[in-house]
Coordinates of C-alpha atoms in Angstrom, one line a residue:
M283 CA 190.2 229.6 12.1
V284 CA 190.3 228.2 15.7
K285 CA 193.7 226.5 16.5
I286 CA 193.4 223.1 18.4
T287 CA 196.4 221.9 20.6
R288 CA 197.4 218.4 19.1
L289 CA 197.5 216.0 22.0
S290 CA 197.5 212.8 19.8
V291 CA 198.8 211.9 16.3
I292 CA 195.4 212.0 14.4
T293 CA 195.8 212.7 10.7
L294 CA 193.6 215.4 9.3
S295 CA 192.0 215.5 6.0
A296 CA 191.9 218.9 4.3
A297 CA 191.7 218.1 0.7
C298 CA 189.0 217.3 -1.8
V299 CA 189.5 213.7 -2.7
P300 CA 187.4 210.9 -4.4
A301 CA 184.8 209.4 -2.3
T302 CA 186.2 205.8 -3.0
T303 CA 189.6 206.7 -1.2
L304 CA 188.8 206.2 2.4
Y305 CA 190.8 207.2 5.7
T306 CA 192.6 204.4 7.4
G307 CA 194.3 206.1 10.1
G308 CA 193.7 207.1 13.7
D309 CA 194.8 205.9 17.2
T310 CA 193.6 202.4 17.8
S311 CA 195.4 201.9 20.9
G312 CA 191.8 201.4 22.8
C313 CA 191.2 198.3 20.7
G314 CA 191.8 195.2 22.8
K315 CA 190.7 196.7 26.1
S316 CA 187.6 195.1 27.3
H317 CA 185.0 197.0 29.6
W318 CA 182.3 195.9 32.0
F319 CA 178.8 196.6 32.1
N320 CA 178.4 196.9 28.1
G321 CA 175.0 198.1 27.1
I322 CA 174.9 200.5 30.1
T323 CA 175.8 204.1 29.8
Q324 CA 179.4 204.7 31.7
Y325 CA 180.6 208.3 32.5
R326 CA 184.2 209.4 32.1
D327 CA 186.1 212.6 33.4
I328 CA 188.8 214.3 31.2
Q329 CA 190.8 217.6 31.8
S330 CA 190.6 220.0 28.9
S331 CA 191.8 223.6 28.9
G332 CA 192.7 223.1 32.5
V333 CA 188.8 222.4 33.3
D334 CA 187.3 219.3 34.5
R335 CA 184.8 217.9 31.7
S336 CA 182.8 214.7 31.3
Y337 CA 180.9 212.6 28.9
G338 CA 178.8 209.6 28.8
I339 CA 179.7 206.4 26.6
H340 CA 177.2 203.6 25.7
L341 CA 179.0 200.7 24.2
P342 CA 176.9 198.0 22.4
S343 CA 175.9 194.9 24.6
N344 CA 177.9 192.6 22.7
Y345 CA 180.8 195.0 22.5
D346 CA 183.9 193.3 20.8
A347 CA 187.2 194.9 21.9
S348 CA 188.9 193.9 18.6
R349 CA 186.3 195.4 16.4
Q350 CA 186.4 199.1 15.2
Y351 CA 183.0 200.7 15.7
P352 CA 181.4 203.7 14.0
T353 CA 180.9 206.4 16.9
I354 CA 178.4 209.0 17.0
L355 CA 178.7 212.2 19.3
G356 CA 175.2 213.6 20.5
F357 CA 175.2 217.1 21.9
H358 CA 172.5 218.2 24.1
G359 CA 170.4 221.3 24.0
S360 CA 170.7 224.2 26.5
S361 CA 169.9 224.0 30.1
S362 CA 170.5 220.4 29.8
I363 CA 173.2 217.3 30.1
G364 CA 174.0 214.6 27.9
F365 CA 171.7 212.2 29.6
F366 CA 168.6 214.0 28.6
F367 CA 169.6 214.2 25.0
E368 CA 170.4 210.3 25.3
V369 CA 166.9 209.6 26.9
D370 CA 165.1 212.0 24.5
T371 CA 166.4 210.7 21.1
G372 CA 166.6 206.9 22.0
F373 CA 170.0 206.6 20.1
D374 CA 170.7 203.6 22.5
S375 CA 168.1 201.3 21.0
E376 CA 169.6 198.2 19.5
Q377 CA 167.7 199.2 16.2
F378 CA 169.8 202.4 15.9
T379 CA 173.2 201.8 17.6
G380 CA 173.3 198.1 18.3
D381 CA 176.5 198.0 16.3
K382 CA 177.8 201.3 17.2
I383 CA 179.3 203.4 20.1
M384 CA 177.2 206.5 21.3
V385 CA 178.9 209.4 23.1
Y386 CA 177.1 212.1 25.1
P387 CA 179.4 215.0 26.2
N388 CA 178.2 217.4 28.8
G389 CA 178.4 221.1 28.1
L390 CA 179.8 223.8 30.7
G391 CA 176.9 225.3 32.5
G392 CA 174.4 223.0 30.5
A393 CA 175.3 224.7 27.1
W394 CA 177.7 224.8 24.3
A395 CA 180.0 227.6 22.9
G396 CA 178.5 230.2 20.5
A397 CA 175.6 231.7 22.2
N398 CA 175.8 234.9 24.4
Y399 CA 174.9 232.9 27.4
S400 CA 177.7 230.2 27.0
K401 CA 180.1 229.4 29.8
A402 CA 182.8 228.0 27.2
T403 CA 184.5 229.8 24.5
V404 CA 184.4 228.3 21.0
E405 CA 188.1 227.4 21.4
Q406 CA 187.5 225.7 24.9
D407 CA 184.5 223.5 23.4
L408 CA 186.5 222.8 20.1
Q409 CA 189.6 221.7 22.4
F410 CA 187.2 219.5 24.6
V411 CA 185.8 217.8 21.6
W412 CA 189.5 217.2 20.4
D413 CA 190.4 216.0 23.7
M414 CA 187.5 213.6 24.1
L415 CA 188.4 212.0 20.8
V416 CA 191.7 211.3 22.0
D417 CA 190.5 209.8 25.2
L418 CA 187.8 207.7 23.3
R419 CA 190.6 206.3 20.9
Q420 CA 193.0 205.4 23.8
N421 CA 190.3 203.6 25.6
F422 CA 187.8 202.0 23.2
C423 CA 187.9 200.6 19.8
I424 CA 186.8 203.4 17.5
D425 CA 186.9 203.4 13.6
S426 CA 188.2 206.8 12.8
A427 CA 186.9 206.7 9.4
R428 CA 183.0 206.6 10.9
I429 CA 182.8 209.2 13.6
Y430 CA 179.7 211.4 13.5
A431 CA 178.1 214.5 15.4
T432 CA 174.6 215.3 16.0
G433 CA 172.9 217.5 18.4
L434 CA 169.8 219.6 19.5
S435 CA 169.3 223.3 19.5
I436 CA 172.5 224.8 20.8
G437 CA 173.9 221.4 20.6
G438 CA 173.0 221.5 16.9
G439 CA 174.5 224.8 16.5
F440 CA 177.7 223.4 18.1
V441 CA 177.7 220.7 15.6
D442 CA 177.7 223.2 13.0
T443 CA 180.7 225.1 14.5
I444 CA 182.6 221.7 14.5
A445 CA 181.8 221.2 10.8
C446 CA 183.1 224.8 10.1
N447 CA 186.4 224.2 11.9
A448 CA 189.1 222.7 9.7
T449 CA 191.1 220.8 12.5
V450 CA 188.3 219.3 14.6
G451 CA 185.8 219.0 12.0
G452 CA 188.1 216.9 9.8
E453 CA 187.9 214.3 12.2
F454 CA 184.3 213.7 11.4
A455 CA 182.6 211.9 8.4
A456 CA 179.3 213.8 8.6
F457 CA 177.2 215.9 10.6
A458 CA 173.6 216.3 11.5
P459 CA 172.0 219.2 13.5
G460 CA 168.5 219.1 14.8
S461 CA 166.5 222.5 15.2
G462 CA 170.1 224.0 15.2
S463 CA 170.8 227.6 16.5
F464 CA 173.7 228.6 14.1
Y465 CA 175.1 231.5 16.2
T466 CA 178.7 231.1 14.7
N467 CA 177.5 230.7 11.1
N468 CA 174.9 233.6 10.6
D469 CA 174.6 236.3 8.1
E470 CA 177.5 238.3 9.7
N471 CA 180.1 235.7 10.1
Y472 CA 179.3 232.8 7.7
Q473 CA 182.4 233.5 5.8
E474 CA 184.5 232.5 9.0
C475 CA 183.2 228.9 8.4
Q476 CA 186.3 227.0 6.7
P477 CA 185.5 223.2 6.7
A478 CA 188.2 220.7 6.4
R479 CA 187.2 219.3 3.1
V480 CA 184.9 219.5 0.2
P481 CA 182.2 218.0 0.2
I482 CA 181.0 217.8 4.1
P483 CA 178.0 215.7 4.5
I484 CA 175.2 217.5 6.4
L485 CA 171.6 216.6 7.4
E486 CA 169.5 219.5 9.2
I487 CA 165.9 218.9 10.6
H488 CA 163.8 222.0 11.6
G489 CA 160.4 222.7 12.5
G490 CA 158.4 225.4 10.5
A491 CA 156.6 226.3 13.8
D492 CA 159.7 226.9 15.9
T493 CA 159.3 230.1 17.8
D494 CA 162.8 229.6 19.7
V495 CA 165.0 228.9 16.6
R496 CA 162.9 230.5 13.8
Y497 CA 163.0 229.0 10.5
D498 CA 163.2 232.4 9.0
G499 CA 166.1 233.6 11.3
G500 CA 166.5 236.6 13.2
E501 CA 167.1 237.4 17.1
G502 CA 167.4 234.1 19.2
E503 CA 167.8 233.4 22.7
G504 CA 171.7 233.5 22.4
G505 CA 172.1 235.9 19.5
I506 CA 171.4 236.4 15.8
E507 CA 170.5 233.4 13.9
P508 CA 170.4 232.8 10.1
S509 CA 167.5 231.8 8.2
I510 CA 167.5 227.9 7.6
P511 CA 167.3 228.6 3.7
N512 CA 170.2 230.9 3.9
W513 CA 172.3 228.5 6.1
L514 CA 171.4 225.6 3.7
S515 CA 172.5 227.6 0.6
R516 CA 175.7 228.5 2.0
W517 CA 176.6 225.1 2.8
A518 CA 175.6 224.1 -0.9
D519 CA 177.9 226.8 -2.1
R520 CA 180.9 225.5 0.3
N521 CA 180.2 222.0 -0.9
Q522 CA 180.3 222.9 -4.4
C523 CA 176.8 221.5 -4.9
D524 CA 174.6 221.8 -8.0
E525 CA 172.5 224.9 -7.8
Q526 CA 169.3 223.2 -8.2
Y527 CA 168.2 220.9 -5.3
Q528 CA 165.5 218.1 -5.4
Q529 CA 162.4 218.5 -3.2
E530 CA 159.7 216.1 -2.4
D531 CA 156.7 217.0 -0.2
L532 CA 155.6 214.3 2.2
F533 CA 152.7 213.6 4.6
D534 CA 150.1 215.6 2.9
N535 CA 152.5 218.6 2.2
D536 CA 153.4 218.7 6.1
V537 CA 157.0 217.5 5.5
H538 CA 159.3 218.8 3.1
H539 CA 162.6 216.8 2.1
L540 CA 165.3 218.7 0.1
S541 CA 168.4 217.0 -1.1
W542 CA 171.5 218.5 -3.1
T543 CA 173.8 216.5 -5.2
C544 CA 177.5 217.8 -4.8
G545 CA 180.4 216.7 -7.0
G546 CA 178.1 214.0 -8.5
Q547 CA 177.2 212.5 -5.1
E548 CA 173.4 212.7 -4.3
G549 CA 172.1 213.6 -1.1
V550 CA 175.4 215.1 0.6
I551 CA 173.3 217.9 2.0
Q552 CA 169.7 217.1 3.0
H553 CA 167.1 218.9 4.9
Y554 CA 163.7 218.1 6.3
K555 CA 161.3 220.9 7.2
T556 CA 158.1 219.6 9.1
D557 CA 155.7 222.7 9.0
D558 CA 154.0 222.1 12.4
Q559 CA 156.8 221.3 14.6
K560 CA 158.0 223.5 17.2
H561 CA 161.5 223.4 19.0
D562 CA 162.1 219.8 19.7
W563 CA 163.6 216.5 18.6
A564 CA 161.4 215.1 15.7
S565 CA 160.0 211.9 16.6
P566 CA 156.7 209.9 16.2
D567 CA 156.8 209.0 19.8
I568 CA 156.4 211.6 22.3
N569 CA 159.5 212.6 23.9
F570 CA 160.6 215.1 26.6
S571 CA 161.8 217.9 24.4
Q572 CA 158.2 217.9 22.6
I573 CA 156.5 217.9 25.9
A574 CA 158.7 220.9 27.0
A575 CA 157.9 222.7 23.8
G576 CA 154.2 222.2 24.0
D577 CA 154.2 220.0 20.7
W578 CA 153.0 216.8 19.5
P579 CA 154.7 213.9 17.8
T580 CA 156.0 214.3 14.4
H581 CA 155.6 212.3 11.1
I582 CA 159.3 211.7 10.9
S583 CA 161.9 210.3 13.2
A584 CA 165.1 212.4 13.4
T585 CA 167.0 209.4 15.0
T586 CA 166.2 207.0 12.3
L587 CA 166.9 209.6 9.4
I588 CA 170.1 210.7 11.2
T589 CA 171.5 207.3 11.7
N590 CA 170.6 206.1 8.0
F591 CA 172.4 209.3 6.9
F592 CA 175.7 208.8 8.7
M593 CA 175.9 205.2 7.5
R594 CA 176.0 206.4 4.0
F595 CA 179.3 208.3 4.8
K596 CA 183.1 207.7 5.7
R597 CA 185.7 210.0 6.1
P598 CA 187.9 210.2 2.9
A599 CA 191.7 210.0 3.0
A600 CA 194.1 212.8 3.3

């Protein structure tokens, strides 16, 4: 397990608790601080592990400094920055996050930890997430029971790395990788995944025609990746889910939705496979990742599905 330097008093949740018992802690010193240019992404610099790091933050246009907001962190893919993930996904739209805070971290060297081409170690990037959460809570009004993480490709893989860490992962209520490259949770090292609690809500979206992060796993651009069915099965085991999942086949059998019940709670783990989707962010409107992958729009909107999924879950109390 990776240890994280504790730079703020943020209570961690590590035990299985009833879903109705919610977390009420977290630093709220950022509440009451007003900000200019709400509705326009602003950029912040912080120091983490002795390195200059940065992230973008998009506040609702009607941001109320006295109201605690759900907060979603979005991790970009490789050879990219947070801005491109922001533009590609459309999370800033009023329909998705008009009442939420969006955060777009920037990875070192345009990537995140876990791949053989990564510039940061897992320890460094997890520490960056921790330090970023500290900075967010000290400067903005954050609801610590409703913090979420999503990401694309290596960003989605790093979201999984966060979920597998009992310290940093405990700060989040749910996770949603898209086309994730799960280098730190593959067939050889999956037993190192030690989440903060049971269950950990996870939604994963993946293309069946993805040739960069293959659905069946194998050698990827940055190392060995698990098959998506194996990855899902192991998360179902960790979450103590029912052995049998529910499946519905949609859009003339092109999209397959899988859902697990865990501890009597339906849909704690969910997965969407689009058979003809390549390595990109699922969207019915053409986006830059689809153009880069030589792909077409999909039947499903990852941004819609992920936002709705997140709002079903809050972080339980310790």
